[in-house]
PDB file of C-alpha atoms in Angstrom:
ATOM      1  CA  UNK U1200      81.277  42.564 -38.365  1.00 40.00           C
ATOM      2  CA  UNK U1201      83.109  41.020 -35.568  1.00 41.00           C
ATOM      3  CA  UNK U1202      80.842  38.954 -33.355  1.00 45.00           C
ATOM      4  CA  UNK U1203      81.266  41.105 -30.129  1.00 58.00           C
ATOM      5  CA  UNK U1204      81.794  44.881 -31.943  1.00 84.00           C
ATOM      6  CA  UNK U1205      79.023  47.037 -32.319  1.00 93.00           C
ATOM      7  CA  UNK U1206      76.792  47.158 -35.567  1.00 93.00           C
ATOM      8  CA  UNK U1207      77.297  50.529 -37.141  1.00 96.00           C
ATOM      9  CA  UNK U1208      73.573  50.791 -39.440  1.00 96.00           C
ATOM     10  CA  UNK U1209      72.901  53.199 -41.969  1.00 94.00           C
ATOM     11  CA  UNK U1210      69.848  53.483 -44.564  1.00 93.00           C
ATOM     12  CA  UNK U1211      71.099  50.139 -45.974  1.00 93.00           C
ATOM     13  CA  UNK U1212      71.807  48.180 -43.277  1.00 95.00           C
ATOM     14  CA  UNK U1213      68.928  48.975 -40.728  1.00 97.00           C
ATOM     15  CA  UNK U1214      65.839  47.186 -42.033  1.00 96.00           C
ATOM     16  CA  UNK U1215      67.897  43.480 -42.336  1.00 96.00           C
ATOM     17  CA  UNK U1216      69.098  44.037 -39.032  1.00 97.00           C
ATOM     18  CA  UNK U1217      66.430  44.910 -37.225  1.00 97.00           C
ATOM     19  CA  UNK U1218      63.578  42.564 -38.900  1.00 97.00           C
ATOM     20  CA  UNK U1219      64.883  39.127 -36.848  1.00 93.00           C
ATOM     21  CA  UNK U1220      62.931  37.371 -34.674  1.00 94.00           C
ATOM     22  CA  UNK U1221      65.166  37.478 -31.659  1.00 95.00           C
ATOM     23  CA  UNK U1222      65.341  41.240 -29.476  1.00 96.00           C
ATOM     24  CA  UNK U1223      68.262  43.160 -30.868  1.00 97.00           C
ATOM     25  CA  UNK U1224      69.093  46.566 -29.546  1.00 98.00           C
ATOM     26  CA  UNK U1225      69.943  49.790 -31.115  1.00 98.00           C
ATOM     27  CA  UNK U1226      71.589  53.068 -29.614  1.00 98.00           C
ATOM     28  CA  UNK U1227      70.397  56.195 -31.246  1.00 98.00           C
ATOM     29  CA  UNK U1228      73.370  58.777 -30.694  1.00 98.00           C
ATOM     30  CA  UNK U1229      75.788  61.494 -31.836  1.00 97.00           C
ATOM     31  CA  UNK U1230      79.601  62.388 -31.369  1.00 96.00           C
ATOM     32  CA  UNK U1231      79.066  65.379 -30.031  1.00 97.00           C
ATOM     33  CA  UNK U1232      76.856  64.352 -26.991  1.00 97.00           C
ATOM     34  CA  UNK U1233      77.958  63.351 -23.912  1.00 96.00           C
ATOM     35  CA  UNK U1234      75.334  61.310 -22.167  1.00 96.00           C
ATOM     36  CA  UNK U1235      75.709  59.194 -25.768  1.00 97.00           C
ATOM     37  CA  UNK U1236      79.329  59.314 -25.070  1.00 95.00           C
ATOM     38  CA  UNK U1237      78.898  58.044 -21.391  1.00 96.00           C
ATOM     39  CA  UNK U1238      76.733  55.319 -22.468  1.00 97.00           C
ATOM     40  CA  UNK U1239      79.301  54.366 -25.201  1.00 95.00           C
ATOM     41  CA  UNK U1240      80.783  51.357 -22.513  1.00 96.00           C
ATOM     42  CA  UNK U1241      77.877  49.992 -21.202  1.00 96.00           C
ATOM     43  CA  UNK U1242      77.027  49.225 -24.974  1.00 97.00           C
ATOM     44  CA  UNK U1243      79.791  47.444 -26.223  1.00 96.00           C
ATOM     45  CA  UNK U1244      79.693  45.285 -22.780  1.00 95.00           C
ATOM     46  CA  UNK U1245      76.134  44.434 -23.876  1.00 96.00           C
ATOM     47  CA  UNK U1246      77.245  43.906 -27.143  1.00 95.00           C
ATOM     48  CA  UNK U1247      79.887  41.340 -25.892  1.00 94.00           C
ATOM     49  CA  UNK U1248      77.444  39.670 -23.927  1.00 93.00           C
ATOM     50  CA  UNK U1249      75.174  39.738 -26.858  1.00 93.00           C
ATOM     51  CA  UNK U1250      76.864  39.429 -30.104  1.00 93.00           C
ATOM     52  CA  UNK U1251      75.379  40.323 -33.281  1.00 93.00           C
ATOM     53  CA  UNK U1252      72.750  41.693 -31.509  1.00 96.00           C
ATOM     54  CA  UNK U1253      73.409  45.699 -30.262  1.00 97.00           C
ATOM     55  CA  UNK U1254      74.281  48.343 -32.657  1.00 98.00           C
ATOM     56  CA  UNK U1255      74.452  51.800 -33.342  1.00 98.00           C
ATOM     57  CA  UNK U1256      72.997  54.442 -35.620  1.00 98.00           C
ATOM     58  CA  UNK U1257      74.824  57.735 -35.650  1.00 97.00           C
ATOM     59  CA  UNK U1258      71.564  60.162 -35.962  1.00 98.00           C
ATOM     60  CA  UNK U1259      73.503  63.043 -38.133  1.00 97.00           C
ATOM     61  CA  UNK U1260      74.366  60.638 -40.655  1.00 96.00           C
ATOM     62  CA  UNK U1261      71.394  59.152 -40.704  1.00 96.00           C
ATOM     63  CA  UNK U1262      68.860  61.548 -39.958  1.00 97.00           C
ATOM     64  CA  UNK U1263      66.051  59.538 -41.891  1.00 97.00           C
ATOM     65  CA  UNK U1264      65.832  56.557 -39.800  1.00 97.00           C
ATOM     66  CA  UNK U1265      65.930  58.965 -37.072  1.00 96.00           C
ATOM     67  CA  UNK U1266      62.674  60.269 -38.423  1.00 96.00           C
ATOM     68  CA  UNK U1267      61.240  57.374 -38.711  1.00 96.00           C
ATOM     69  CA  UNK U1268      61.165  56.291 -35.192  1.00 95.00           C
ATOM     70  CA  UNK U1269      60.357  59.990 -33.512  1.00 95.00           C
ATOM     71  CA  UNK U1270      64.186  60.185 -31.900  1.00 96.00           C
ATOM     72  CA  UNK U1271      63.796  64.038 -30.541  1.00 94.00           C
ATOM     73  CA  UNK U1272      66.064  63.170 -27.580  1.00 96.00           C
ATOM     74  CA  UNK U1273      69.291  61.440 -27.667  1.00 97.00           C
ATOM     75  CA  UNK U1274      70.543  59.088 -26.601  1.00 98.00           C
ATOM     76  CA  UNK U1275      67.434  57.024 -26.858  1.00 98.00           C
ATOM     77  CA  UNK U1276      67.421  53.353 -27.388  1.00 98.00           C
ATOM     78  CA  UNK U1277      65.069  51.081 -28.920  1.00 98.00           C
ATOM     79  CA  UNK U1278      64.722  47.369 -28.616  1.00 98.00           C
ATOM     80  CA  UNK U1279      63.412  45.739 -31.631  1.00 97.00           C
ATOM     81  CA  UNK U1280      61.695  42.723 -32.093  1.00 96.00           C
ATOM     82  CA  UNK U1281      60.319  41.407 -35.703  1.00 96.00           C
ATOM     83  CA  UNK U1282      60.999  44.673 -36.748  1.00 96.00           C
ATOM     84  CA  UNK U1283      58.473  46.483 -34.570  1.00 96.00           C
ATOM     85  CA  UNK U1284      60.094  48.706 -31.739  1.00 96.00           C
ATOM     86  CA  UNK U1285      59.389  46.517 -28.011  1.00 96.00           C
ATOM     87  CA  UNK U1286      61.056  48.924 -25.488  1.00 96.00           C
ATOM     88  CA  UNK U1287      61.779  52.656 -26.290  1.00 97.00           C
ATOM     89  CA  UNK U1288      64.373  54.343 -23.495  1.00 97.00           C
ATOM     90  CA  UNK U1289      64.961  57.527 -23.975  1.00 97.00           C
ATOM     91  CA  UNK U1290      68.070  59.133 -21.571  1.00 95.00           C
ATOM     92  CA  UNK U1291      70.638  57.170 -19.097  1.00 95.00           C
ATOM     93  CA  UNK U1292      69.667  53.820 -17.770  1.00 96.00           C
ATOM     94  CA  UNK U1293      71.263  51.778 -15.428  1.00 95.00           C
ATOM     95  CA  UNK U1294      73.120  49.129 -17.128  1.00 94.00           C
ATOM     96  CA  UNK U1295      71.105  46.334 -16.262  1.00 96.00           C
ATOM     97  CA  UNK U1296      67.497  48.209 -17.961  1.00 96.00           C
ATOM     98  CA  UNK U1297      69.319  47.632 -21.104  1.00 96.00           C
ATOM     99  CA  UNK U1298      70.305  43.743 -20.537  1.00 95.00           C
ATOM    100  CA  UNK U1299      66.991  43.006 -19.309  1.00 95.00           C
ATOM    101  CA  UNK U1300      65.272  44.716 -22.276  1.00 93.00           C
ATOM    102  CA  UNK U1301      67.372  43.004 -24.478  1.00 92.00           C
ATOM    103  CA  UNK U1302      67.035  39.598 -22.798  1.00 88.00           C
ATOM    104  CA  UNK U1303      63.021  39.673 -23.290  1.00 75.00           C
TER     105      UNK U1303
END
């Protein structure tokens, strides 16, 4: 992964990721919807601000981890901390609700 791009997590690449002791940020989305689509830039400057820390999880191809955190709305972001979800936004924010989330 380069150091600015954004993570791409599956089933196999979720748990390492999000189970470090620093705040790292994941975007729950989907092609085909266009708030996830309109929050696609604000991301990737967060995660050139932040690298190796913001990443994505495409929720049709991975449905399960979906499940696992109760996404019923996309897009929804979760900030993770130690592995345990710290913020939950669900929706557009304004750009700078993600940066200070993930600065915590």
């Amino acid at each position: 992964m380069a150091s600015n791009a954004v993570a791409q997590l599956d089933s196999s690449s979720f748990a390492e990721f999000i189970n470090r002791p620093e705040p790292v940020l994941v975007d729950f989305w989907a092609p085909w919807c266009g708030p996830c689509r309109a929050l696609g830039p604000t991301i990737d400057k967060l995660a050139a601000a932040h690298p190796g820390r913001v990443a994505k999880v495409n929720v049709d191809d991975a449905p399960e981890i979906a499940s696992k955190f109760g996404i019923q709305s996309i897009p929804t972001v979760i900030v993770f901390q130690n592995g345990q979800p710290a913020e939950v936004m669900v929706g557009l924010r304004p750009e700078q609700a993600y940066a200070d989330a993930l600065a915590n």
